[in-house]
Amino acid sequence: IMFFTFLLQVIWILAAFGDEHWTYEGPHGQHWPASFPECGGNAQSPINIETNSVTFDSDLPALRPHGYDQPGTEPLELHNNGHTVQLSLPPTLYLEGLPRKYVAVQLHLHWGERGSLMGSEHQINSKAAAAELHIVHYDSDSYNSVSEAVKSPQGLAVLGILIEVGETENPAYEHILSRLHEIRYKGQKTSVPPFSVKELLPPELAQFFRYNGSLTTPPCYQSVVWTVFSQKVQISVGQLEKLQETLLSREMEPAQVLEQTYRVPQPLNQRKVLASFNQDESPYTTGEMLSIGVGILVGSLCLVVVVYFIAKKIQKKKLEDEKSVGFTSVQATE
Ligand SMILES: *[C@@H]1O[C@H](CO)[C@@H](O)[C@H](O)[C@H]1NC(C)=O
């Protein structure tokens, strides 16, 4: 019996090593290249997007999500995989506006430490957001499955949505966040009724950054066409706390909260970051510009009128003063 338990232990240890274990922190840190060489490549994700250094590309086609607002009838599977919370997506959701047709596979989130407002993977001008949503797609024109596409350049297309904290609860994100307590332990799954994935995206899809990068977790394959939206979405502070505090990274006790699930920005190296919109453009719309112009005009007119009346009044007072001086002086000479 003792020999048998020993054998079981050996098998268990071997299995644990075979699992290609990785973590965001702790003794392993983010020193992933030692076990996953591609993580040390020169086109890794995420990156810090410096808006002064991006290239405006007027030829970038608009990104067109299809089926995102028609979630279908099949329930979606929500899964705690020990690294993140992941929602399966049906292939009826797909993207146009990229080199080929990319169909959806899954979405998942990245977030920071408990209480931290910095947990996104991508940064804009060295500023992280509170969290980040990734919607993963693969090139279904060229490949039969995501596992076939995952190693090939531009095999995957991922949408990156930066999440910040706002005043109100975001009902779309509640479809995921309100169910986290059902999948606290690693490996647990639950079914989520279909909902409009479109609502998870920012309203303004026309403004985005585009670059070639990688998976942000091991094995870090450099196979991703990235689209990071310029506009952020908002969730409430309570929702962020749910994300940061609910999930555990182990299958059993001792419990360890799954937090700080983001990779730090990687060197851009020789890569180009394209922008679908012109950064130099005024932040105001034409309507706003017009009302500002009218405002300035009316304001200046009012000022001219006021100055005119003040000047007139001063002149009148001066005249009266001169008159009275003249009068007294006349009186004095009499
Ligand atoms: C990404 O790589 C492809 C293939 O090399 C290239 O055609 C495309 O211009 C690159 N995209 C960007 C944004 O650099």
mmCIF file with all atom_site columns, N, CA, C and O in Angstrom, residues 154-172:
data_model
loop_
_atom_site.group_PDB
_atom_site.id
_atom_site.type_symbol
_atom_site.label_atom_id
_atom_site.label_alt_id
_atom_site.label_comp_id
_atom_site.label_asym_id
_atom_site.label_entity_id
_atom_site.label_seq_id
_atom_site.pdbx_PDB_ins_code
_atom_site.Cartn_x
_atom_site.Cartn_y
_atom_site.Cartn_z
_atom_site.occupancy
_atom_site.B_iso_or_equiv
_atom_site.pdbx_formal_charge
_atom_site.auth_seq_id
_atom_site.auth_comp_id
_atom_site.auth_asym_id
_atom_site.auth_atom_id
_atom_site.pdbx_PDB_model_num
ATOM 1  N N  . GLN A 1 154 ? -1.336  36.124 -38.079 1.00 0.00 ? 154 GLN A N  1
ATOM 2  C CA . GLN A 1 154 ? -2.676  36.647 -38.368 1.00 0.00 ? 154 GLN A CA 1
ATOM 3  C C  . GLN A 1 154 ? -3.744  35.553 -38.356 1.00 0.00 ? 154 GLN A C  1
ATOM 4  O O  . GLN A 1 154 ? -4.818  35.729 -38.932 1.00 0.00 ? 154 GLN A O  1
ATOM 5  N N  . GLY A 1 155 ? -3.455  34.445 -37.702 1.00 0.00 ? 155 GLY A N  1
ATOM 6  C CA . GLY A 1 155 ? -4.447  33.376 -37.556 1.00 0.00 ? 155 GLY A CA 1
ATOM 7  C C  . GLY A 1 155 ? -5.592  33.776 -36.641 1.00 0.00 ? 155 GLY A C  1
ATOM 8  O O  . GLY A 1 155 ? -6.719  33.321 -36.783 1.00 0.00 ? 155 GLY A O  1
ATOM 9  N N  . LEU A 1 156 ? -5.277  34.657 -35.673 1.00 0.00 ? 156 LEU A N  1
ATOM 10 C CA . LEU A 1 156 ? -6.295  35.112 -34.720 1.00 0.00 ? 156 LEU A CA 1
ATOM 11 C C  . LEU A 1 156 ? -6.519  36.609 -34.851 1.00 0.00 ? 156 LEU A C  1
ATOM 12 O O  . LEU A 1 156 ? -5.619  37.351 -35.252 1.00 0.00 ? 156 LEU A O  1
ATOM 13 N N  . ALA A 1 157 ? -7.732  37.049 -34.499 1.00 0.00 ? 157 ALA A N  1
ATOM 14 C CA . ALA A 1 157 ? -8.030  38.474 -34.354 1.00 0.00 ? 157 ALA A CA 1
ATOM 15 C C  . ALA A 1 157 ? -8.648  38.663 -32.978 1.00 0.00 ? 157 ALA A C  1
ATOM 16 O O  . ALA A 1 157 ? -9.611  37.969 -32.632 1.00 0.00 ? 157 ALA A O  1
ATOM 17 N N  . VAL A 1 158 ? -8.060  39.535 -32.183 1.00 0.00 ? 158 VAL A N  1
ATOM 18 C CA . VAL A 1 158 ? -8.593  39.783 -30.839 1.00 0.00 ? 158 VAL A CA 1
ATOM 19 C C  . VAL A 1 158 ? -8.995  41.245 -30.724 1.00 0.00 ? 158 VAL A C  1
ATOM 20 O O  . VAL A 1 158 ? -8.255  42.138 -31.153 1.00 0.00 ? 158 VAL A O  1
ATOM 21 N N  . LEU A 1 159 ? -10.189 41.470 -30.171 1.00 0.00 ? 159 LEU A N  1
ATOM 22 C CA . LEU A 1 159 ? -10.642 42.822 -29.852 1.00 0.00 ? 159 LEU A CA 1
ATOM 23 C C  . LEU A 1 159 ? -10.288 43.109 -28.403 1.00 0.00 ? 159 LEU A C  1
ATOM 24 O O  . LEU A 1 159 ? -10.606 42.303 -27.525 1.00 0.00 ? 159 LEU A O  1
ATOM 25 N N  . GLY A 1 160 ? -9.648  44.236 -28.156 1.00 0.00 ? 160 GLY A N  1
ATOM 26 C CA . GLY A 1 160 ? -9.309  44.656 -26.798 1.00 0.00 ? 160 GLY A CA 1
ATOM 27 C C  . GLY A 1 160 ? -10.183 45.829 -26.392 1.00 0.00 ? 160 GLY A C  1
ATOM 28 O O  . GLY A 1 160 ? -10.217 46.841 -27.091 1.00 0.00 ? 160 GLY A O  1
ATOM 29 N N  . ILE A 1 161 ? -10.898 45.662 -25.278 1.00 0.00 ? 161 ILE A N  1
ATOM 30 C CA . ILE A 1 161 ? -11.791 46.720 -24.797 1.00 0.00 ? 161 ILE A CA 1
ATOM 31 C C  . ILE A 1 161 ? -11.337 47.124 -23.402 1.00 0.00 ? 161 ILE A C  1
ATOM 32 O O  . ILE A 1 161 ? -11.339 46.306 -22.473 1.00 0.00 ? 161 ILE A O  1
ATOM 33 N N  . LEU A 1 162 ? -10.921 48.375 -23.268 1.00 0.00 ? 162 LEU A N  1
ATOM 34 C CA . LEU A 1 162 ? -10.449 48.865 -21.974 1.00 0.00 ? 162 LEU A CA 1
ATOM 35 C C  . LEU A 1 162 ? -11.650 49.216 -21.105 1.00 0.00 ? 162 LEU A C  1
ATOM 36 O O  . LEU A 1 162 ? -12.618 49.813 -21.571 1.00 0.00 ? 162 LEU A O  1
ATOM 37 N N  . ILE A 1 163 ? -11.565 48.825 -19.828 1.00 0.00 ? 163 ILE A N  1
ATOM 38 C CA . ILE A 1 163 ? -12.690 48.988 -18.901 1.00 0.00 ? 163 ILE A CA 1
ATOM 39 C C  . ILE A 1 163 ? -12.271 49.920 -17.773 1.00 0.00 ? 163 ILE A C  1
ATOM 40 O O  . ILE A 1 163 ? -11.239 49.700 -17.134 1.00 0.00 ? 163 ILE A O  1
ATOM 41 N N  . GLU A 1 164 ? -13.059 50.976 -17.548 1.00 0.00 ? 164 GLU A N  1
ATOM 42 C CA . GLU A 1 164 ? -12.773 51.877 -16.439 1.00 0.00 ? 164 GLU A CA 1
ATOM 43 C C  . GLU A 1 164 ? -13.968 51.903 -15.495 1.00 0.00 ? 164 GLU A C  1
ATOM 44 O O  . GLU A 1 164 ? -15.033 51.374 -15.819 1.00 0.00 ? 164 GLU A O  1
ATOM 45 N N  . VAL A 1 165 ? -13.770 52.526 -14.325 1.00 0.00 ? 165 VAL A N  1
ATOM 46 C CA . VAL A 1 165 ? -14.845 52.583 -13.341 1.00 0.00 ? 165 VAL A CA 1
ATOM 47 C C  . VAL A 1 165 ? -15.655 53.846 -13.552 1.00 0.00 ? 165 VAL A C  1
ATOM 48 O O  . VAL A 1 165 ? -15.102 54.930 -13.718 1.00 0.00 ? 165 VAL A O  1
ATOM 49 N N  . GLY A 1 166 ? -16.983 53.683 -13.604 1.00 0.00 ? 166 GLY A N  1
ATOM 50 C CA . GLY A 1 166 ? -17.889 54.824 -13.751 1.00 0.00 ? 166 GLY A CA 1
ATOM 51 C C  . GLY A 1 166 ? -18.912 54.823 -12.638 1.00 0.00 ? 166 GLY A C  1
ATOM 52 O O  . GLY A 1 166 ? -18.824 54.044 -11.684 1.00 0.00 ? 166 GLY A O  1
ATOM 53 N N  . GLU A 1 167 ? -19.890 55.706 -12.790 1.00 0.00 ? 167 GLU A N  1
ATOM 54 C CA . GLU A 1 167 ? -20.881 55.931 -11.735 1.00 0.00 ? 167 GLU A CA 1
ATOM 55 C C  . GLU A 1 167 ? -21.876 54.782 -11.612 1.00 0.00 ? 167 GLU A C  1
ATOM 56 O O  . GLU A 1 167 ? -22.300 54.439 -10.519 1.00 0.00 ? 167 GLU A O  1
ATOM 57 N N  . THR A 1 168 ? -22.259 54.192 -12.775 1.00 0.00 ? 168 THR A N  1
ATOM 58 C CA . THR A 1 168 ? -23.396 53.274 -12.752 1.00 0.00 ? 168 THR A CA 1
ATOM 59 C C  . THR A 1 168 ? -22.975 51.845 -13.091 1.00 0.00 ? 168 THR A C  1
ATOM 60 O O  . THR A 1 168 ? -21.928 51.619 -13.700 1.00 0.00 ? 168 THR A O  1
ATOM 61 N N  . GLU A 1 169 ? -23.827 50.923 -12.712 1.00 0.00 ? 169 GLU A N  1
ATOM 62 C CA . GLU A 1 169 ? -23.609 49.510 -13.018 1.00 0.00 ? 169 GLU A CA 1
ATOM 63 C C  . GLU A 1 169 ? -23.823 49.298 -14.516 1.00 0.00 ? 169 GLU A C  1
ATOM 64 O O  . GLU A 1 169 ? -24.733 49.881 -15.097 1.00 0.00 ? 169 GLU A O  1
ATOM 65 N N  . ASN A 1 170 ? -22.992 48.481 -15.129 1.00 0.00 ? 170 ASN A N  1
ATOM 66 C CA . ASN A 1 170 ? -23.121 48.163 -16.549 1.00 0.00 ? 170 ASN A CA 1
ATOM 67 C C  . ASN A 1 170 ? -23.894 46.843 -16.670 1.00 0.00 ? 170 ASN A C  1
ATOM 68 O O  . ASN A 1 170 ? -23.368 45.788 -16.335 1.00 0.00 ? 170 ASN A O  1
ATOM 69 N N  . PRO A 1 171 ? -25.154 46.899 -17.138 1.00 0.00 ? 171 PRO A N  1
ATOM 70 C CA . PRO A 1 171 ? -25.988 45.687 -17.140 1.00 0.00 ? 171 PRO A CA 1
ATOM 71 C C  . PRO A 1 171 ? -25.430 44.587 -18.040 1.00 0.00 ? 171 PRO A C  1
ATOM 72 O O  . PRO A 1 171 ? -25.598 43.398 -17.726 1.00 0.00 ? 171 PRO A O  1
ATOM 73 N N  . ALA A 1 172 ? -24.758 44.938 -19.133 1.00 0.00 ? 172 ALA A N  1
ATOM 74 C CA . ALA A 1 172 ? -24.217 43.915 -20.039 1.00 0.00 ? 172 ALA A CA 1
ATOM 75 C C  . ALA A 1 172 ? -23.162 43.079 -19.321 1.00 0.00 ? 172 ALA A C  1
ATOM 76 O O  . ALA A 1 172 ? -23.154 41.842 -19.415 1.00 0.00 ? 172 ALA A O  1
#
